[in-house]
PDB file of C-alpha atoms and ligand atoms in Angstrom:
ATOM      1  CA  MET A  14     149.419 185.737  83.476  1.00 44.00           C
ATOM      2  CA  THR A  15     149.551 183.403  80.426  1.00 46.00           C
ATOM      3  CA  ALA A  16     152.885 182.449  79.126  1.00 46.00           C
ATOM      4  CA  ASN A  17     153.826 181.677  75.525  1.00 50.00           C
ATOM      5  CA  VAL A  18     151.041 183.426  73.681  1.00 61.00           C
ATOM      6  CA  GLY A  19     152.129 183.410  69.943  1.00 70.00           C
ATOM      7  CA  ASP A  20     155.796 184.120  69.976  1.00 86.00           C
ATOM      8  CA  LEU A  21     155.624 186.189  73.224  1.00 94.00           C
ATOM      9  CA  ASP A  22     157.397 185.000  76.326  1.00 96.00           C
ATOM     10  CA  LEU A  23     155.040 186.711  78.592  1.00 96.00           C
ATOM     11  CA  PHE A  24     151.474 187.922  77.957  1.00 97.00           C
ATOM     12  CA  HIS A  25     149.008 189.735  80.224  1.00 97.00           C
ATOM     13  CA  ALA A  26     145.358 189.672  79.185  1.00 96.00           C
ATOM     14  CA  ASP A  27     142.913 192.514  79.860  1.00 96.00           C
ATOM     15  CA  GLY A  28     141.147 191.098  82.958  1.00 96.00           C
ATOM     16  CA  ASP A  29     138.400 192.084  85.301  1.00 97.00           C
ATOM     17  CA  PRO A  30     139.615 194.168  88.350  1.00 98.00           C
ATOM     18  CA  GLY A  31     136.436 193.465  90.319  1.00 98.00           C
ATOM     19  CA  LYS A  32     136.365 195.640  93.374  1.00 98.00           C
ATOM     20  CA  ALA A  33     140.078 195.775  93.742  1.00 98.00           C
ATOM     21  CA  PRO A  34     141.408 199.371  94.294  1.00 98.00           C
ATOM     22  CA  GLY A  35     142.338 201.923  91.662  1.00 98.00           C
ATOM     23  CA  ARG A  36     144.921 204.563  92.303  1.00 98.00           C
ATOM     24  CA  TYR A  37     146.544 207.855  91.111  1.00 98.00           C
ATOM     25  CA  ALA A  38     150.170 208.313  91.734  1.00 98.00           C
ATOM     26  CA  PRO A  39     151.549 211.897  91.168  1.00 97.00           C
ATOM     27  CA  SER A  40     155.172 212.729  91.451  1.00 96.00           C
ATOM     28  CA  PRO A  41     155.655 215.976  93.626  1.00 97.00           C
ATOM     29  CA  THR A  42     157.805 217.777  91.123  1.00 95.00           C
ATOM     30  CA  GLY A  43     155.571 220.754  90.348  1.00 93.00           C
ATOM     31  CA  ARG A  44     151.985 221.774  89.891  1.00 93.00           C
ATOM     32  CA  LEU A  45     149.695 219.182  88.218  1.00 93.00           C
ATOM     33  CA  HIS A  46     148.766 220.356  84.725  1.00 91.00           C
ATOM     34  CA  LEU A  47     145.259 219.864  83.407  1.00 92.00           C
ATOM     35  CA  GLY A  48     146.294 216.640  81.661  1.00 92.00           C
ATOM     36  CA  ASN A  49     147.352 215.114  84.890  1.00 94.00           C
ATOM     37  CA  LEU A  50     144.200 216.299  86.508  1.00 95.00           C
ATOM     38  CA  ARG A  51     142.084 214.857  83.742  1.00 94.00           C
ATOM     39  CA  THR A  52     143.932 211.470  84.177  1.00 95.00           C
ATOM     40  CA  ALA A  53     143.305 211.623  87.959  1.00 96.00           C
ATOM     41  CA  LEU A  54     139.599 212.204  87.380  1.00 94.00           C
ATOM     42  CA  LEU A  55     139.443 209.360  84.959  1.00 94.00           C
ATOM     43  CA  ALA A  56     141.233 206.943  87.401  1.00 96.00           C
ATOM     44  CA  CYS A  57     139.026 208.036  90.214  1.00 96.00           C
ATOM     45  CA  ARG A  58     135.831 207.639  88.181  1.00 94.00           C
ATOM     46  CA  ALA A  59     136.880 204.234  86.891  1.00 95.00           C
ATOM     47  CA  ALA A  60     137.340 203.017  90.471  1.00 97.00           C
ATOM     48  CA  ARG A  61     134.117 204.485  91.714  1.00 95.00           C
ATOM     49  CA  VAL A  62     132.100 202.998  88.892  1.00 94.00           C
ATOM     50  CA  ARG A  63     133.306 199.588  90.025  1.00 96.00           C
ATOM     51  CA  GLU A  64     132.507 200.566  93.579  1.00 98.00           C
ATOM     52  CA  ALA A  65     136.179 200.026  94.405  1.00 98.00           C
ATOM     53  CA  PRO A  66     138.428 201.949  96.782  1.00 98.00           C
ATOM     54  CA  PHE A  67     140.581 204.705  95.171  1.00 98.00           C
ATOM     55  CA  LEU A  68     144.030 205.255  96.634  1.00 98.00           C
ATOM     56  CA  LEU A  69     146.586 208.024  96.224  1.00 98.00           C
ATOM     57  CA  ARG A  70     150.250 207.383  96.197  1.00 98.00           C
ATOM     58  CA  ILE A  71     152.957 210.016  96.331  1.00 98.00           C
ATOM     59  CA  GLU A  72     155.671 208.935  93.922  1.00 97.00           C
ATOM     60  CA  ASP A  73     158.569 210.613  95.486  1.00 96.00           C
ATOM     61  CA  VAL A  74     161.093 207.977  94.821  1.00 93.00           C
ATOM     62  CA  ASP A  75     163.150 210.324  92.671  1.00 91.00           C
ATOM     63  CA  THR A  76     164.805 212.272  95.517  1.00 89.00           C
ATOM     64  CA  GLY A  77     166.520 214.734  93.194  1.00 91.00           C
ATOM     65  CA  ARG A  78     163.317 216.000  91.671  1.00 92.00           C
ATOM     66  CA  SER A  79     160.711 215.583  94.376  1.00 94.00           C
ATOM     67  CA  ARG A  80     159.912 218.485  96.662  1.00 95.00           C
ATOM     68  CA  GLU A  81     158.051 218.234  99.937  1.00 94.00           C
ATOM     69  CA  GLU A  82     156.149 221.464  99.344  1.00 95.00           C
ATOM     70  CA  TRP A  83     154.535 220.173  96.141  1.00 96.00           C
ATOM     71  CA  ILE A  84     152.790 217.364  97.896  1.00 97.00           C
ATOM     72  CA  GLU A  85     150.208 219.553  99.664  1.00 96.00           C
ATOM     73  CA  VAL A  86     149.849 221.760  96.602  1.00 96.00           C
ATOM     74  CA  GLN A  87     149.001 218.684  94.346  1.00 97.00           C
ATOM     75  CA  LEU A  88     146.574 217.191  97.104  1.00 97.00           C
ATOM     76  CA  GLY A  89     144.794 220.618  97.144  1.00 96.00           C
ATOM     77  CA  GLU A  90     144.583 220.723  93.361  1.00 95.00           C
ATOM     78  CA  LEU A  91     143.090 217.165  93.261  1.00 96.00           C
ATOM     79  CA  ARG A  92     140.569 218.074  95.971  1.00 96.00           C
ATOM     80  CA  GLN A  93     139.571 221.283  94.097  1.00 93.00           C
ATOM     81  CA  ILE A  94     138.986 219.316  90.944  1.00 92.00           C
ATOM     82  CA  GLY A  95     136.746 216.801  92.812  1.00 92.00           C
ATOM     83  CA  VAL A  96     139.067 213.824  93.055  1.00 95.00           C
ATOM     84  CA  ASP A  97     138.397 212.119  96.333  1.00 95.00           C
ATOM     85  CA  TRP A  98     140.417 209.145  97.709  1.00 98.00           C
ATOM     86  CA  ASP A  99     140.260 206.652 100.519  1.00 98.00           C
ATOM     87  CA  GLY A 100     142.593 206.712 103.479  1.00 97.00           C
ATOM     88  CA  GLU A 101     145.856 208.553 103.770  1.00 97.00           C
ATOM     89  CA  PRO A 102     148.049 208.752 100.663  1.00 97.00           C
ATOM     90  CA  VAL A 103     151.109 206.508 100.962  1.00 97.00           C
ATOM     91  CA  ARG A 104     154.575 207.854 100.167  1.00 97.00           C
ATOM     92  CA  GLN A 105     157.292 205.918  98.342  1.00 97.00           C
ATOM     93  CA  SER A 106     159.838 207.523 100.488  1.00 96.00           C
ATOM     94  CA  ASP A 107     158.385 205.531 103.447  1.00 97.00           C
ATOM     95  CA  ARG A 108     158.649 202.290 101.493  1.00 97.00           C
ATOM     96  CA  HIS A 109     162.264 201.753 100.828  1.00 97.00           C
ATOM     97  CA  ASP A 110     162.365 198.533 102.734  1.00 98.00           C
ATOM     98  CA  LEU A 111     159.814 196.972 100.319  1.00 98.00           C
ATOM     99  CA  TYR A 112     161.873 198.052  97.311  1.00 98.00           C
ATOM    100  CA  ARG A 113     165.076 196.769  99.014  1.00 98.00           C
ATOM    101  CA  GLY A 114     163.360 193.374  99.601  1.00 98.00           C
ATOM    102  CA  ALA A 115     162.390 193.205  95.909  1.00 98.00           C
ATOM    103  CA  LEU A 116     165.980 193.874  94.885  1.00 98.00           C
ATOM    104  CA  ASP A 117     167.114 191.201  97.339  1.00 98.00           C
ATOM    105  CA  ARG A 118     164.805 188.693  95.694  1.00 98.00           C
ATOM    106  CA  LEU A 119     166.009 189.525  92.192  1.00 98.00           C
ATOM    107  CA  GLU A 120     169.646 189.346  93.432  1.00 98.00           C
ATOM    108  CA  ALA A 121     169.025 185.915  94.991  1.00 98.00           C
ATOM    109  CA  ASP A 122     167.645 184.717  91.667  1.00 98.00           C
ATOM    110  CA  GLY A 123     170.787 185.937  89.856  1.00 97.00           C
ATOM    111  CA  LEU A 124     168.798 188.585  87.839  1.00 98.00           C
ATOM    112  CA  LEU A 125     170.796 191.653  88.880  1.00 98.00           C
ATOM    113  CA  TYR A 126     174.107 193.109  87.770  1.00 98.00           C
ATOM    114  CA  GLU A 127     176.002 196.254  88.262  1.00 97.00           C
ATOM    115  CA  CYS A 128     176.235 198.706  85.399  1.00 97.00           C
ATOM    116  CA  PHE A 129     179.032 201.266  85.382  1.00 96.00           C
ATOM    117  CA  CYS A 130     178.152 202.949  82.144  1.00 94.00           C
ATOM    118  CA  THR A 131     177.697 206.692  81.811  1.00 88.00           C
ATOM    119  CA  ARG A 132     174.792 208.077  79.889  1.00 84.00           C
ATOM    120  CA  ALA A 133     177.021 209.172  77.016  1.00 85.00           C
ATOM    121  CA  GLU A 134     178.644 205.579  76.870  1.00 85.00           C
ATOM    122  CA  ILE A 135     175.102 204.060  76.648  1.00 83.00           C
ATOM    123  CA  ARG A 136     174.080 206.463  73.986  1.00 81.00           C
ATOM    124  CA  GLU A 137     177.236 205.701  71.913  1.00 81.00           C
ATOM    125  CA  ALA A 138     176.928 201.934  72.382  1.00 78.00           C
ATOM    126  CA  ALA A 139     173.108 201.897  71.829  1.00 70.00           C
ATOM    127  CA  SER A 140     173.501 203.634  68.494  1.00 72.00           C
ATOM    128  CA  ALA A 141     175.554 200.622  67.112  1.00 69.00           C
ATOM    129  CA  PRO A 142     173.371 197.843  65.684  1.00 64.00           C
ATOM    130  CA  HIS A 143     172.858 194.903  68.067  1.00 60.00           C
ATOM    131  CA  GLY A 144     170.437 192.355  66.824  1.00 63.00           C
ATOM    132  CA  GLU A 145     166.913 192.111  68.090  1.00 63.00           C
ATOM    133  CA  LEU A 146     166.927 194.878  70.732  1.00 65.00           C
ATOM    134  CA  PRO A 147     165.044 197.954  70.022  1.00 68.00           C
ATOM    135  CA  GLU A 148     166.646 201.301  69.181  1.00 72.00           C
ATOM    136  CA  GLY A 149     168.192 203.043  72.148  1.00 77.00           C
ATOM    137  CA  ALA A 150     168.131 199.921  74.230  1.00 87.00           C
ATOM    138  CA  TYR A 151     170.978 199.174  76.649  1.00 92.00           C
ATOM    139  CA  PRO A 152     173.311 196.881  74.795  1.00 89.00           C
ATOM    140  CA  GLY A 153     174.432 194.850  77.743  1.00 93.00           C
ATOM    141  CA  THR A 154     177.948 196.306  78.076  1.00 93.00           C
ATOM    142  CA  CYS A 155     178.414 195.393  81.752  1.00 96.00           C
ATOM    143  CA  ARG A 156     176.377 192.185  81.630  1.00 96.00           C
ATOM    144  CA  GLU A 157     179.358 189.811  81.688  1.00 95.00           C
ATOM    145  CA  LEU A 158     181.993 191.749  83.545  1.00 96.00           C
ATOM    146  CA  THR A 159     184.238 189.659  85.830  1.00 96.00           C
ATOM    147  CA  GLU A 160     184.490 190.407  89.493  1.00 95.00           C
ATOM    148  CA  SER A 161     187.945 191.944  88.944  1.00 96.00           C
ATOM    149  CA  GLU A 162     186.608 194.195  86.150  1.00 96.00           C
ATOM    150  CA  ARG A 163     183.774 195.358  88.447  1.00 95.00           C
ATOM    151  CA  GLU A 164     186.278 196.030  91.219  1.00 95.00           C
ATOM    152  CA  GLU A 165     188.472 198.051  88.864  1.00 95.00           C
ATOM    153  CA  ARG A 166     185.456 200.282  87.928  1.00 94.00           C
ATOM    154  CA  ARG A 167     184.482 200.694  91.538  1.00 93.00           C
ATOM    155  CA  GLN A 168     188.001 201.727  92.433  1.00 94.00           C
ATOM    156  CA  ALA A 169     187.771 204.338  89.635  1.00 93.00           C
ATOM    157  CA  GLY A 170     185.035 205.856  91.713  1.00 91.00           C
ATOM    158  CA  ARG A 171     182.152 204.960  89.409  1.00 88.00           C
ATOM    159  CA  PRO A 172     178.926 204.296  91.368  1.00 92.00           C
ATOM    160  CA  PRO A 173     177.042 201.402  89.740  1.00 96.00           C
ATOM    161  CA  ALA A 174     173.413 201.299  88.748  1.00 97.00           C
ATOM    162  CA  LEU A 175     171.662 197.858  89.084  1.00 98.00           C
ATOM    163  CA  ARG A 176     170.213 196.331  85.951  1.00 98.00           C
ATOM    164  CA  VAL A 177     168.052 193.223  85.508  1.00 98.00           C
ATOM    165  CA  ARG A 178     168.783 190.448  83.127  1.00 98.00           C
ATOM    166  CA  ALA A 179     165.752 190.822  80.916  1.00 97.00           C
ATOM    167  CA  ALA A 180     167.287 191.403  77.430  1.00 94.00           C
ATOM    168  CA  GLY A 181     165.487 189.753  74.607  1.00 93.00           C
ATOM    169  CA  VAL A 182     162.382 188.791  76.549  1.00 96.00           C
ATOM    170  CA  LYS A 183     159.202 189.556  74.551  1.00 96.00           C
ATOM    171  CA  VAL A 184     156.380 190.919  76.646  1.00 97.00           C
ATOM    172  CA  GLY A 185     152.972 191.704  75.557  1.00 97.00           C
ATOM    173  CA  PHE A 186     149.705 192.841  77.196  1.00 98.00           C
ATOM    174  CA  GLU A 187     146.239 193.779  76.185  1.00 98.00           C
ATOM    175  CA  ASP A 188     145.614 197.395  77.209  1.00 97.00           C
ATOM    176  CA  HIS A 189     141.969 198.328  77.888  1.00 96.00           C
ATOM    177  CA  LEU A 190     142.180 201.270  75.668  1.00 95.00           C
ATOM    178  CA  CYS A 191     145.161 200.793  73.396  1.00 96.00           C
ATOM    179  CA  GLY A 192     144.757 197.175  72.417  1.00 96.00           C
ATOM    180  CA  THR A 193     147.720 194.858  72.165  1.00 96.00           C
ATOM    181  CA  VAL A 194     151.150 196.260  72.997  1.00 97.00           C
ATOM    182  CA  GLU A 195     154.329 194.285  72.531  1.00 96.00           C
ATOM    183  CA  LYS A 196     157.844 195.048  73.497  1.00 94.00           C
ATOM    184  CA  THR A 197     161.175 193.330  73.482  1.00 94.00           C
ATOM    185  CA  LEU A 198     162.926 194.190  76.740  1.00 96.00           C
ATOM    186  CA  ASP A 199     166.481 195.244  77.269  1.00 95.00           C
ATOM    187  CA  ASP A 200     168.359 195.022  80.646  1.00 97.00           C
ATOM    188  CA  PHE A 201     166.697 197.949  82.387  1.00 97.00           C
ATOM    189  CA  VAL A 202     167.711 199.837  85.524  1.00 97.00           C
ATOM    190  CA  VAL A 203     165.990 198.983  88.817  1.00 98.00           C
ATOM    191  CA  ARG A 204     168.300 201.052  91.054  1.00 98.00           C
ATOM    192  CA  ARG A 205     169.902 204.168  89.693  1.00 96.00           C
ATOM    193  CA  ASN A 206     173.639 205.052  90.175  1.00 94.00           C
ATOM    194  CA  ASP A 207     172.687 207.809  92.526  1.00 94.00           C
ATOM    195  CA  GLY A 208     171.077 205.143  94.824  1.00 95.00           C
ATOM    196  CA  ASP A 209     167.463 205.987  94.028  1.00 96.00           C
ATOM    197  CA  PHE A 210     165.164 203.067  93.217  1.00 97.00           C
ATOM    198  CA  ALA A 211     163.955 203.227  89.684  1.00 97.00           C
ATOM    199  CA  TYR A 212     160.318 204.047  88.805  1.00 97.00           C
ATOM    200  CA  ASN A 213     159.697 200.671  87.292  1.00 98.00           C
ATOM    201  CA  LEU A 214     160.721 198.797  90.454  1.00 98.00           C
ATOM    202  CA  ALA A 215     158.850 200.997  92.854  1.00 98.00           C
ATOM    203  CA  VAL A 216     155.600 201.123  90.916  1.00 98.00           C
ATOM    204  CA  THR A 217     155.568 197.385  90.512  1.00 98.00           C
ATOM    205  CA  VAL A 218     156.115 196.676  94.182  1.00 98.00           C
ATOM    206  CA  ASP A 219     153.627 199.343  95.171  1.00 98.00           C
ATOM    207  CA  ASP A 220     150.762 198.311  92.906  1.00 98.00           C
ATOM    208  CA  ALA A 221     151.155 194.658  93.949  1.00 98.00           C
ATOM    209  CA  GLU A 222     151.497 195.459  97.677  1.00 98.00           C
ATOM    210  CA  GLN A 223     148.457 197.803  97.583  1.00 98.00           C
ATOM    211  CA  GLY A 224     146.443 195.181  95.724  1.00 98.00           C
ATOM    212  CA  ILE A 225     145.684 197.506  92.835  1.00 98.00           C
ATOM    213  CA  GLY A 226     143.197 195.964  90.332  1.00 98.00           C
ATOM    214  CA  GLU A 227     143.167 198.615  87.610  1.00 98.00           C
ATOM    215  CA  VAL A 228     145.921 201.073  86.675  1.00 98.00           C
ATOM    216  CA  VAL A 229     144.553 204.106  84.813  1.00 97.00           C
ATOM    217  CA  ARG A 230     147.422 206.372  83.693  1.00 97.00           C
ATOM    218  CA  GLY A 231     148.632 208.461  80.795  1.00 95.00           C
ATOM    219  CA  GLN A 232     149.721 207.030  77.506  1.00 95.00           C
ATOM    220  CA  ASP A 233     153.255 208.366  78.065  1.00 94.00           C
ATOM    221  CA  LEU A 234     153.729 205.410  80.431  1.00 96.00           C
ATOM    222  CA  LEU A 235     152.454 202.820  78.056  1.00 97.00           C
ATOM    223  CA  ASP A 236     155.918 201.733  77.104  1.00 95.00           C
ATOM    224  CA  THR A 237     156.946 201.090  80.716  1.00 97.00           C
ATOM    225  CA  THR A 238     154.255 198.499  81.378  1.00 98.00           C
ATOM    226  CA  PRO A 239     156.096 195.517  79.684  1.00 98.00           C
ATOM    227  CA  ARG A 240     159.010 196.100  82.003  1.00 98.00           C
ATOM    228  CA  GLN A 241     156.712 196.119  85.059  1.00 98.00           C
ATOM    229  CA  LEU A 242     154.992 192.979  83.850  1.00 98.00           C
ATOM    230  CA  TRP A 243     158.438 191.218  83.648  1.00 98.00           C
ATOM    231  CA  LEU A 244     159.075 192.331  87.241  1.00 98.00           C
ATOM    232  CA  TYR A 245     155.759 191.083  88.505  1.00 98.00           C
ATOM    233  CA  ASN A 246     156.496 187.714  86.908  1.00 98.00           C
ATOM    234  CA  ARG A 247     160.114 187.464  88.241  1.00 98.00           C
ATOM    235  CA  LEU A 248     159.087 188.710  91.744  1.00 98.00           C
ATOM    236  CA  GLY A 249     156.177 186.271  91.952  1.00 98.00           C
ATOM    237  CA  LEU A 250     153.715 189.218  92.434  1.00 98.00           C
ATOM    238  CA  ALA A 251     150.185 189.493  91.002  1.00 97.00           C
ATOM    239  CA  ALA A 252     149.948 192.230  88.340  1.00 98.00           C
ATOM    240  CA  PRO A 253     146.866 194.494  88.191  1.00 98.00           C
ATOM    241  CA  ALA A 254     144.027 192.778  86.273  1.00 98.00           C
ATOM    242  CA  ARG A 255     143.639 195.724  83.921  1.00 98.00           C
ATOM    243  CA  PHE A 256     145.727 198.565  82.469  1.00 98.00           C
ATOM    244  CA  ALA A 257     144.130 201.430  80.818  1.00 97.00           C
ATOM    245  CA  HIS A 258     146.500 204.070  79.387  1.00 97.00           C
ATOM    246  CA  VAL A 259     144.468 207.174  78.559  1.00 94.00           C
ATOM    247  CA  PRO A 260     145.225 209.523  75.679  1.00 90.00           C
ATOM    248  CA  LEU A 261     147.368 212.546  76.726  1.00 87.00           C
ATOM    249  CA  MET A 262     145.812 215.985  76.688  1.00 84.00           C
ATOM    250  CA  LEU A 263     147.015 218.031  73.735  1.00 84.00           C
ATOM    251  CA  GLY A 264     147.400 221.678  73.131  1.00 81.00           C
ATOM    252  CA  ASP A 265     145.613 223.504  70.274  1.00 81.00           C
ATOM    253  CA  ASP A 266     148.465 222.620  67.912  1.00 85.00           C
ATOM    254  CA  GLY A 267     148.032 218.905  68.539  1.00 84.00           C
ATOM    255  CA  GLU A 268     151.265 218.682  70.526  1.00 85.00           C
ATOM    256  CA  ARG A 269     151.535 217.357  74.063  1.00 81.00           C
ATOM    257  CA  LEU A 270     150.350 219.946  76.649  1.00 80.00           C
ATOM    258  CA  ALA A 271     153.183 222.143  77.771  1.00 80.00           C
ATOM    259  CA  LYS A 272     153.809 225.642  79.313  1.00 78.00           C
ATOM    260  CA  ARG A 273     153.799 227.258  75.891  1.00 81.00           C
ATOM    261  CA  HIS A 274     150.125 226.405  75.504  1.00 82.00           C
ATOM    262  CA  GLY A 275     149.234 229.034  78.073  1.00 80.00           C
ATOM    263  CA  ALA A 276     147.094 228.393  81.131  1.00 78.00           C
ATOM    264  CA  ILE A 277     147.600 224.738  81.758  1.00 84.00           C
ATOM    265  CA  THR A 278     147.408 224.525  85.483  1.00 90.00           C
ATOM    266  CA  LEU A 279     144.372 224.864  87.698  1.00 90.00           C
ATOM    267  CA  GLU A 280     145.921 227.896  89.359  1.00 89.00           C
ATOM    268  CA  GLU A 281     146.399 229.642  86.022  1.00 89.00           C
ATOM    269  CA  ARG A 282     142.856 228.907  85.071  1.00 89.00           C
ATOM    270  CA  ILE A 283     141.555 230.212  88.296  1.00 89.00           C
ATOM    271  CA  GLU A 284     143.713 233.398  87.871  1.00 90.00           C
ATOM    272  CA  SER A 285     142.157 233.893  84.406  1.00 90.00           C
ATOM    273  CA  GLY A 286     138.738 233.964  86.000  1.00 91.00           C
ATOM    274  CA  GLU A 287     137.442 230.296  85.781  1.00 90.00           C
ATOM    275  CA  ASP A 288     136.270 228.682  88.919  1.00 90.00           C
ATOM    276  CA  PRO A 289     137.354 225.096  89.774  1.00 89.00           C
ATOM    277  CA  SER A 290     133.997 223.597  89.127  1.00 90.00           C
ATOM    278  CA  ALA A 291     133.948 224.946  85.594  1.00 91.00           C
ATOM    279  CA  VAL A 292     137.499 223.607  85.035  1.00 89.00           C
ATOM    280  CA  ARG A 293     136.233 220.200  86.277  1.00 89.00           C
ATOM    281  CA  ARG A 294     133.214 220.281  84.025  1.00 90.00           C
ATOM    282  CA  GLY A 295     135.414 221.058  80.981  1.00 88.00           C
ATOM    283  CA  LEU A 296     137.717 218.225  81.938  1.00 87.00           C
ATOM    284  CA  VAL A 297     134.828 215.836  82.484  1.00 85.00           C
ATOM    285  CA  GLU A 298     133.358 216.762  79.128  1.00 85.00           C
ATOM    286  CA  SER A 299     136.685 216.220  77.415  1.00 81.00           C
ATOM    287  CA  VAL A 300     136.862 212.649  78.674  1.00 77.00           C
ATOM    288  CA  GLU A 301     133.331 211.516  78.015  1.00 77.00           C
ATOM    289  CA  GLY A 302     133.469 208.133  76.387  1.00 72.00           C
ATOM    290  CA  ILE A 303     137.168 207.533  77.028  1.00 78.00           C
ATOM    291  CA  LEU A 304     136.413 204.740  79.573  1.00 71.00           C
ATOM    292  CA  GLY A 305     132.988 203.835  78.398  1.00 63.00           C
ATOM    293  CA  PRO A 306     129.694 204.342  80.069  1.00 51.00           C
ATOM    294  CA  GLY A 307     129.507 205.125  83.767  1.00 43.00           C
TER     295      GLY A 307
HETATM  296 ZN1   ZN B 424     176.846 199.241  81.645  1.00 82.09          ZN
END
């Protein structure tokens, strides 16, 4: 990690992952659609080309949306499409101690505070202009509450989320596919007010703990990476050497793949008469060239 590149506070260059593991990390909230499967194939191939291990991680940190039964379904879909992984998949629900440890470290460094805002309050406050922060950013309403103000809100029965003090920090990174990405952070959530650990916290802790060298994932997550880079930095963890955010699969109308585009899951394709190997061939052909030769 190189600090102070240009006017950035934090910059992460596109590095060489060597033979450090790659990974795919599905959330068990439903069937994987073809875009997910394509990303998984790309991530797997990228690791195998480097002769690196490829790990699977079940991202079931969102307890409200994750369902046990989807885990086996998704693993089956990945196997059918020819994604193979090393060892047993790890599950975020088994790793709460790691996330708690990371929160303790942030807390010890004075980087956490309780936020009692409702979604509606944040929407309303975020729509007012507030200097350098991007649109929709959390405006820092609860940043400087006194202990008695916090106590008052707790008494009123509002469970707090935990946010980090990151507002205004400019983070950039060189994505292997998307080029330079820059973002000014706001005070983002690391533990939600329902008690669940936030995606950004869990994924950072996991990728560091599993020694991931290269993160290959969909471009819908491109915007989350600067927050994770801030967390790696503040937690004293090594970030993956390389990030590659792959283009999302689009429907015929150029819009992001969704149910209305018809048969978008492997099951639906099989039902309509295709066999898994043909689906795999189609997916592989659609990604030729995305990650370069190999
Ligand atoms: Zn707040």
